[in-house]
Short mmCIF file of C-alpha atoms and ligand atoms in Angstrom, two decimals:
data_model
loop_
_atom_site.label_atom_id
_atom_site.label_comp_id
_atom_site.label_asym_id
_atom_site.label_seq_id
_atom_site.Cartn_x
_atom_site.Cartn_y
_atom_site.Cartn_z
CA MET A 1 -55.67 66.48 -21.75
CA ALA A 2 -59.31 67.41 -22.31
CA ILE A 3 -60.87 68.12 -18.98
CA ILE A 4 -64.40 67.90 -20.17
CA SER A 5 -65.00 64.65 -21.96
CA ASP A 6 -66.29 64.78 -25.51
CA ASP A 7 -69.44 62.99 -24.44
CA ASN A 8 -70.44 65.86 -22.26
CA LEU A 9 -69.78 68.35 -24.97
CA GLN A 10 -71.83 66.91 -27.77
CA PHE A 11 -74.82 68.94 -28.72
CA GLY A 12 -78.01 67.38 -27.48
CA LYS A 13 -76.46 65.96 -24.34
CA GLU A 14 -76.32 67.36 -20.86
CA LYS A 15 -74.03 70.35 -20.53
CA LYS A 16 -71.32 69.92 -17.95
CA THR A 17 -70.83 73.31 -16.44
CA VAL A 18 -69.95 74.64 -13.07
CA ASN A 19 -72.83 76.98 -12.55
CA SER A 20 -72.68 78.72 -9.23
CA ALA A 21 -76.32 79.69 -9.68
CA VAL A 22 -77.38 76.06 -9.35
CA LYS A 23 -75.86 75.93 -5.90
CA ASN A 24 -77.72 79.00 -4.72
CA PRO A 25 -81.02 77.97 -3.15
CA ASN A 26 -82.40 81.46 -3.62
CA ILE A 27 -82.18 81.44 -7.35
CA LYS A 28 -85.35 81.03 -9.38
CA SER A 29 -84.82 77.35 -9.87
CA GLU A 30 -87.34 76.98 -12.66
CA PHE A 31 -85.11 79.07 -14.91
CA ILE A 32 -81.74 77.78 -13.84
CA GLU A 33 -82.40 74.09 -13.31
CA TYR A 34 -84.74 73.84 -16.22
CA ASP A 35 -84.86 70.27 -17.49
CA LYS A 36 -82.07 70.21 -20.08
CA THR A 37 -82.95 66.74 -21.32
CA PHE A 38 -86.46 67.87 -22.18
CA GLU A 39 -85.12 71.08 -23.70
CA ASN A 40 -82.66 69.16 -25.86
CA SER A 41 -85.28 66.68 -27.01
CA ILE A 42 -87.44 69.41 -28.51
CA ARG A 43 -84.69 71.63 -29.90
CA PRO A 44 -85.12 72.36 -33.60
CA LYS A 45 -82.24 71.11 -35.72
CA SER A 46 -82.80 73.11 -38.92
CA PHE A 47 -83.65 76.68 -39.94
CA ALA A 48 -86.99 75.39 -41.22
CA ASP A 49 -87.90 74.14 -37.73
CA TYR A 50 -86.53 77.15 -35.88
CA ILE A 51 -89.34 79.63 -35.22
CA GLY A 52 -88.74 83.38 -34.87
CA GLN A 53 -85.52 85.49 -35.09
CA SER A 54 -86.22 85.76 -38.83
CA GLU A 55 -83.65 88.46 -39.49
CA LEU A 56 -80.94 86.38 -37.85
CA LYS A 57 -81.96 83.26 -39.76
CA GLU A 58 -81.80 85.06 -43.11
CA THR A 59 -78.35 86.49 -42.33
CA LEU A 60 -77.09 83.11 -41.16
CA LYS A 61 -78.35 81.30 -44.23
CA VAL A 62 -76.20 83.59 -46.41
CA ILE A 63 -73.15 83.32 -44.14
CA LEU A 64 -73.39 79.52 -44.02
CA GLU A 65 -73.78 79.18 -47.76
CA ALA A 66 -70.81 81.47 -48.39
CA ALA A 67 -68.63 79.51 -45.94
CA LYS A 68 -69.64 76.22 -47.60
CA LYS A 69 -68.86 77.60 -51.09
CA ARG A 70 -65.48 78.91 -49.96
CA GLY A 71 -64.76 75.72 -48.05
CA LYS A 72 -63.81 77.82 -45.05
CA PRO A 73 -64.94 77.70 -41.42
CA LEU A 74 -67.56 80.19 -40.29
CA ASP A 75 -66.58 83.47 -38.67
CA HIS A 76 -66.70 83.54 -34.89
CA MET A 77 -70.11 84.70 -33.70
CA LEU A 78 -71.48 86.25 -30.55
CA PHE A 79 -75.15 85.92 -29.60
CA TYR A 80 -76.45 88.04 -26.77
CA GLY A 81 -79.77 88.76 -25.10
CA PRO A 82 -81.92 87.58 -22.18
CA PRO A 83 -81.93 83.89 -21.20
CA GLY A 84 -84.21 81.39 -22.91
CA LEU A 85 -84.35 83.07 -26.33
CA GLY A 86 -82.50 80.27 -28.12
CA LYS A 87 -78.80 81.18 -28.19
CA THR A 88 -77.72 77.56 -27.67
CA THR A 89 -80.48 76.35 -29.98
CA ILE A 90 -79.40 78.54 -32.90
CA ALA A 91 -75.78 77.40 -32.39
CA GLY A 92 -76.98 73.80 -32.65
CA VAL A 93 -78.95 74.62 -35.80
CA ILE A 94 -75.83 76.21 -37.34
CA ALA A 95 -73.81 73.06 -36.55
CA SER A 96 -76.34 70.69 -38.05
CA GLN A 97 -76.81 72.87 -41.13
CA MET A 98 -73.02 72.90 -41.62
CA GLY A 99 -72.83 69.16 -40.88
CA VAL A 100 -70.25 69.65 -38.13
CA GLU A 101 -69.96 68.72 -34.45
CA ILE A 102 -70.58 71.29 -31.76
CA LYS A 103 -68.90 71.16 -28.39
CA ILE A 104 -70.78 72.99 -25.70
CA THR A 105 -69.32 74.43 -22.56
CA SER A 106 -69.75 77.41 -20.29
CA ALA A 107 -67.24 80.02 -19.12
CA PRO A 108 -67.44 79.06 -15.42
CA ALA A 109 -66.36 75.52 -16.40
CA LEU A 110 -63.16 76.90 -17.96
CA GLU A 111 -61.55 77.85 -14.70
CA ARG A 112 -58.00 76.57 -15.25
CA PRO A 113 -55.84 77.25 -18.33
CA ARG A 114 -55.79 73.52 -19.12
CA ASP A 115 -59.59 73.48 -19.33
CA ILE A 116 -59.66 75.83 -22.30
CA ILE A 117 -56.42 74.45 -23.82
CA GLY A 118 -57.77 70.90 -23.59
CA ILE A 119 -60.99 71.76 -25.29
CA LEU A 120 -59.29 73.79 -28.05
CA MET A 121 -56.89 70.94 -28.75
CA SER A 122 -59.72 68.43 -28.92
CA LEU A 123 -61.46 70.31 -31.75
CA LYS A 124 -61.36 69.06 -35.31
CA GLY A 125 -61.34 71.29 -38.41
CA GLY A 126 -64.60 73.16 -39.00
CA GLU A 127 -66.07 72.21 -35.62
CA ILE A 128 -67.95 74.67 -33.47
CA LEU A 129 -67.03 75.52 -29.92
CA PHE A 130 -69.95 77.05 -28.02
CA ILE A 131 -69.12 78.96 -24.85
CA ASP A 132 -72.13 80.01 -22.83
CA GLU A 133 -71.97 82.92 -20.36
CA ILE A 134 -68.81 84.03 -22.14
CA HIS A 135 -68.75 87.30 -20.19
CA ARG A 136 -67.67 85.22 -17.19
CA LEU A 137 -64.47 83.99 -18.82
CA ASN A 138 -61.42 84.71 -16.70
CA ARG A 139 -58.49 86.78 -18.00
CA VAL A 140 -56.12 83.87 -18.50
CA ALA A 141 -58.68 81.88 -20.49
CA GLU A 142 -59.43 84.99 -22.55
CA GLU A 143 -55.79 85.47 -23.42
CA ILE A 144 -55.47 81.86 -24.49
CA LEU A 145 -58.50 82.39 -26.73
CA TYR A 146 -57.16 85.47 -28.57
CA PRO A 147 -54.51 83.73 -30.76
CA ALA A 148 -56.79 80.69 -31.03
CA MET A 149 -59.55 82.84 -32.52
CA GLU A 150 -57.31 85.03 -34.62
CA ASP A 151 -54.58 82.70 -35.93
CA PHE A 152 -55.84 79.26 -34.94
CA SER A 153 -52.84 78.74 -32.69
CA LEU A 154 -52.02 78.42 -29.03
CA ASP A 155 -49.12 80.30 -27.47
CA MET A 156 -47.51 77.90 -25.03
CA THR A 157 -44.79 79.08 -22.67
CA THR A 158 -41.99 76.71 -21.71
CA GLY A 159 -39.28 77.31 -19.13
CA LYS A 160 -39.20 79.97 -16.46
CA SER A 161 -38.68 83.73 -16.39
CA GLN A 162 -35.54 84.66 -18.40
CA THR A 163 -35.22 81.33 -20.20
CA ALA A 164 -38.93 81.18 -20.98
CA LYS A 165 -39.83 80.57 -24.59
CA THR A 166 -43.13 80.94 -26.35
CA LEU A 167 -44.09 78.18 -28.68
CA ARG A 168 -46.86 78.62 -31.26
CA VAL A 169 -48.89 75.45 -31.58
CA PRO A 170 -51.31 75.32 -34.49
CA ILE A 171 -54.83 74.08 -33.84
CA PRO A 172 -57.54 73.18 -36.38
CA LYS A 173 -59.60 76.00 -37.82
CA PHE A 174 -62.72 76.14 -35.71
CA THR A 175 -65.62 78.52 -35.10
CA LEU A 176 -66.28 79.98 -31.71
CA ILE A 177 -69.88 80.81 -30.88
CA GLY A 178 -70.15 82.82 -27.69
CA ALA A 179 -73.39 83.48 -25.86
CA THR A 180 -74.03 86.02 -23.17
CA THR A 181 -76.82 87.75 -21.34
CA LYS A 182 -74.45 90.66 -20.67
CA ALA A 183 -72.67 91.77 -23.84
CA GLY A 184 -71.56 94.95 -22.07
CA GLU A 185 -69.41 92.94 -19.68
CA LEU A 186 -67.32 91.42 -22.46
CA SER A 187 -63.85 92.92 -22.74
CA ALA A 188 -63.33 94.99 -25.90
CA PRO A 189 -60.48 92.78 -27.25
CA LEU A 190 -62.66 89.68 -26.97
CA ARG A 191 -65.71 91.39 -28.46
CA ASP A 192 -63.64 92.67 -31.39
CA ARG A 193 -62.55 89.17 -32.34
CA PHE A 194 -66.09 88.12 -33.26
CA GLY A 195 -66.92 88.55 -36.94
CA MET A 196 -70.63 88.74 -36.19
CA LEU A 197 -72.54 90.01 -33.17
CA HIS A 198 -76.27 89.55 -32.92
CA ARG A 199 -78.84 90.38 -30.27
CA LEU A 200 -81.66 87.85 -29.94
CA GLU A 201 -85.07 89.46 -29.61
CA PHE A 202 -88.07 88.55 -27.49
CA TYR A 203 -90.64 86.49 -29.43
CA SER A 204 -94.07 87.73 -30.48
CA THR A 205 -97.23 85.99 -29.21
CA GLU A 206 -97.74 84.57 -32.70
CA GLU A 207 -94.23 83.09 -32.79
CA LEU A 208 -94.61 81.66 -29.29
CA SER A 209 -97.96 80.10 -30.27
CA GLN A 210 -96.10 78.29 -33.06
CA VAL A 211 -93.43 77.15 -30.59
CA VAL A 212 -96.15 75.82 -28.26
CA GLU A 213 -97.90 74.02 -31.13
CA ARG A 214 -94.64 72.47 -32.31
CA THR A 215 -93.71 71.25 -28.82
CA ALA A 216 -97.23 69.94 -28.18
CA LYS A 217 -96.98 67.91 -31.39
CA ILE A 218 -93.62 66.41 -30.37
CA LEU A 219 -94.95 65.57 -26.90
CA GLU A 220 -98.24 64.28 -28.36
CA ILE A 221 -100.27 66.76 -26.35
CA GLU A 222 -103.62 67.85 -27.80
CA ILE A 223 -104.08 71.60 -27.78
CA THR A 224 -106.37 74.03 -29.57
CA LYS A 225 -105.14 77.19 -31.36
CA GLU A 226 -106.67 79.33 -28.58
CA GLY A 227 -105.00 77.14 -25.94
CA SER A 228 -101.58 77.69 -27.59
CA LYS A 229 -102.20 81.41 -27.77
CA ALA A 230 -103.21 81.59 -24.09
CA ILE A 231 -99.93 79.90 -23.10
CA ALA A 232 -97.94 82.05 -25.55
CA LYS A 233 -99.37 85.26 -24.07
CA ARG A 234 -98.08 84.36 -20.61
CA SER A 235 -94.62 83.20 -21.73
CA ARG A 236 -92.76 86.53 -21.37
CA GLY A 237 -91.68 86.52 -25.01
CA THR A 238 -89.45 83.52 -24.23
CA PRO A 239 -89.66 80.10 -25.93
CA ARG A 240 -87.98 78.32 -23.01
CA ILE A 241 -90.81 79.54 -20.77
CA ALA A 242 -93.46 78.62 -23.36
CA ASN A 243 -92.05 75.08 -23.46
CA ARG A 244 -92.02 74.83 -19.69
CA LEU A 245 -95.60 76.10 -19.43
CA ILE A 246 -97.01 73.73 -22.05
CA LYS A 247 -95.67 70.80 -20.01
CA ARG A 248 -97.13 72.10 -16.75
CA VAL A 249 -100.48 72.95 -18.31
CA SER A 250 -100.63 69.51 -19.90
CA ASP A 251 -100.16 67.93 -16.45
CA PHE A 252 -103.22 69.88 -15.28
CA ALA A 253 -105.16 68.92 -18.39
CA ILE A 254 -104.47 65.22 -17.84
CA VAL A 255 -105.24 65.20 -14.13
CA LYS A 256 -108.20 67.60 -14.01
CA TYR A 257 -109.76 67.59 -17.44
CA ASP A 258 -110.08 65.28 -20.43
CA GLY A 259 -106.52 65.88 -21.64
CA ILE A 260 -107.20 68.40 -24.42
CA ILE A 261 -105.86 71.88 -23.69
CA ASP A 262 -108.19 74.70 -24.73
CA GLU A 263 -108.11 78.39 -23.81
CA LYS A 264 -110.11 77.90 -20.60
CA ILE A 265 -107.97 75.03 -19.33
CA ALA A 266 -104.75 76.87 -20.24
CA ASN A 267 -105.84 80.02 -18.41
CA GLU A 268 -107.13 78.16 -15.37
CA SER A 269 -103.94 76.12 -15.06
CA LEU A 270 -101.73 79.19 -15.41
CA ASP A 271 -103.81 81.01 -12.79
CA ILE A 272 -103.22 78.10 -10.41
CA LEU A 273 -99.50 78.29 -11.22
CA LYS A 274 -99.71 81.99 -10.27
CA ILE A 275 -98.59 83.17 -13.68
CA ASP A 276 -100.57 86.27 -14.55
CA GLU A 277 -101.84 87.63 -17.91
CA PHE A 278 -98.50 89.36 -18.48
CA GLY A 279 -96.59 86.17 -17.71
CA LEU A 280 -95.30 87.58 -14.43
CA ASP A 281 -94.70 85.07 -11.65
CA THR A 282 -94.61 85.49 -7.88
CA THR A 283 -91.05 86.85 -7.84
CA ASP A 284 -91.72 89.43 -10.56
CA ARG A 285 -94.78 90.70 -8.71
CA ALA A 286 -92.87 90.67 -5.39
CA LEU A 287 -90.19 92.82 -7.02
CA LEU A 288 -92.70 95.42 -8.24
CA ASN A 289 -94.60 95.34 -4.94
CA LEU A 290 -91.40 95.84 -2.98
CA ILE A 291 -90.40 98.94 -4.96
CA ILE A 292 -93.92 100.40 -4.75
CA ASN A 293 -94.57 99.72 -1.07
CA LYS A 294 -91.13 100.00 0.51
CA TYR A 295 -89.38 102.49 -1.74
CA ASP A 296 -92.18 104.76 -2.93
CA GLY A 297 -91.94 103.35 -6.44
CA GLY A 298 -88.15 103.86 -6.65
CA PRO A 299 -85.50 104.58 -7.67
CA VAL A 300 -83.83 101.82 -5.72
CA GLY A 301 -80.58 99.91 -6.36
CA VAL A 302 -80.61 96.36 -7.68
CA GLU A 303 -78.53 95.06 -4.74
CA THR A 304 -81.15 96.37 -2.31
CA ILE A 305 -83.92 94.71 -4.30
CA ALA A 306 -82.02 91.41 -4.45
CA ALA A 307 -81.30 91.43 -0.71
CA ALA A 308 -84.90 92.26 0.19
CA LEU A 309 -86.22 89.45 -2.00
CA SER A 310 -83.50 86.98 -0.89
CA GLU A 311 -82.56 86.59 -4.54
CA ASP A 312 -79.23 86.67 -6.28
CA THR A 313 -78.41 90.01 -7.99
CA ARG A 314 -77.64 88.17 -11.23
CA THR A 315 -81.05 86.50 -11.22
CA ILE A 316 -82.75 89.86 -10.75
CA GLU A 317 -80.67 91.52 -13.47
CA GLU A 318 -80.54 88.71 -15.97
CA VAL A 319 -83.81 86.83 -15.48
CA CYS A 320 -86.47 89.11 -13.95
CA GLU A 321 -85.59 92.56 -15.21
CA PRO A 322 -85.17 92.15 -18.98
CA TYR A 323 -88.82 91.24 -19.45
CA LEU A 324 -90.16 93.75 -16.89
CA LEU A 325 -88.22 96.46 -18.73
CA GLN A 326 -89.33 95.26 -22.14
CA ALA A 327 -92.96 95.08 -20.98
CA GLY A 328 -92.64 98.67 -19.75
CA LEU A 329 -93.48 97.79 -16.13
CA LEU A 330 -90.08 98.77 -14.78
CA GLN A 331 -87.69 101.56 -15.68
CA ARG A 332 -83.92 101.69 -15.28
CA THR A 333 -82.54 105.07 -14.21
CA PRO A 334 -79.00 106.13 -13.23
CA ARG A 335 -80.16 106.13 -9.58
CA GLY A 336 -81.79 102.71 -9.66
CA ARG A 337 -84.97 100.92 -10.69
CA LYS A 338 -88.39 102.61 -10.78
CA VAL A 339 -91.84 101.12 -11.29
CA SER A 340 -93.57 102.68 -14.30
CA PRO A 341 -97.22 103.89 -14.22
CA GLU A 342 -98.09 100.64 -16.11
CA GLY A 343 -96.32 98.66 -13.40
CA TYR A 344 -98.49 100.34 -10.73
CA ARG A 345 -101.66 99.69 -12.73
CA HIS A 346 -100.71 96.08 -13.41
CA LEU A 347 -100.63 95.41 -9.67
CA GLY A 348 -103.89 97.29 -9.12
CA TYR A 349 -102.40 100.52 -7.75
CA LYS A 350 -102.93 104.06 -8.93
CA PRO A 351 -99.67 105.51 -10.32
CA PRO A 352 -98.35 108.46 -8.22
CA SER A 353 -99.00 110.86 -11.13
CA GLU A 354 -102.73 110.02 -10.91
CA GLN A 355 -103.01 110.16 -7.13
CA THR A 356 -104.79 113.24 -5.75
CA THR A 357 -103.25 115.02 -2.79
CA LEU A 358 -105.32 116.98 -0.29
CA PHE A 359 -102.97 119.94 0.01
N1 ADE B 401 -87.96 75.65 -29.00
C1 ADE B 401 -87.25 76.58 -28.38
N2 ADE B 401 -86.97 77.59 -29.21
C2 ADE B 401 -87.50 77.29 -30.39
C3 ADE B 401 -87.56 77.96 -31.62
N3 ADE B 401 -87.02 79.15 -31.81
N4 ADE B 401 -88.21 77.35 -32.62
C4 ADE B 401 -88.77 76.16 -32.43
N5 ADE B 401 -88.75 75.50 -31.28
C5 ADE B 401 -88.13 76.06 -30.26
#
């Protein structure tokens, strides 16, 4: 009955998801088609190895210990926040710390009722089901999930209309971990069924330096402390980006230099990759430039921005904007997006408030 084979759902293997973003040639491919095999090979498996999100780690340690002592499965959990901050990674850490299997899927892959039913029926007691992009779950799948989450049962309907009967089928007690970049788009009944909701935060430069150092060690790349910091500074507060950059910089170091990454080599390589001191790439700068030069600094709607940049609205909203907002370069207003005075300065323009008019 399971539509997605167990093999594809094991943690550490390739996720099998239907991700419409992958099919869209306009999407920032480096974020969407990021090498999952590489990502999985460097994923931390324990709290000790997992850098950052210290508040979350401390809370989880207590929750996990309590569940182990009670001999009960963990409460359902929802992790939300921008992409690349480690929502899947922390779910994997939870599974290995509990000593249970995790099955990973994504809401767009649960299109038909039998997709979600199959996966729920394949779970064993205590196992974790991870659903990425859970805000994209369709209504039918959501309604199948409610009794599964609440009473560990599936309501199956047999027969038609007046003779229809609902049968309650018990399923093993499992833990659902949902992840989303858009918590606000989750329906209230689904949101309410999670026992814990947690927002993942952007990482500090210090934390990202540690991520870079850890990955460099695993990949046997030589890097100095200053080199790690230079990469960390341009990683937009995001470990996934830090890990991508260390690989790209190391390619430069091997081809152009003697292989050891120091601050100078890191900065030179990132300049060549067109990643600036704030970690902004060509698309981020194009977005700010567009608003400044075509829309007088804003406000302008996100659909207009996406169309002008030939990007997908979701990519703009979920990938570009969170960091631009967090870095204070962009502002969100009820009438649309505006570039902040810092955003103007970052691109070498004078903010309108500092421009002198003749009359
Ligand atoms: N790689 C990606 N995220 C990480 C994290 N939080 N800690 C260690 N390595 C990571």
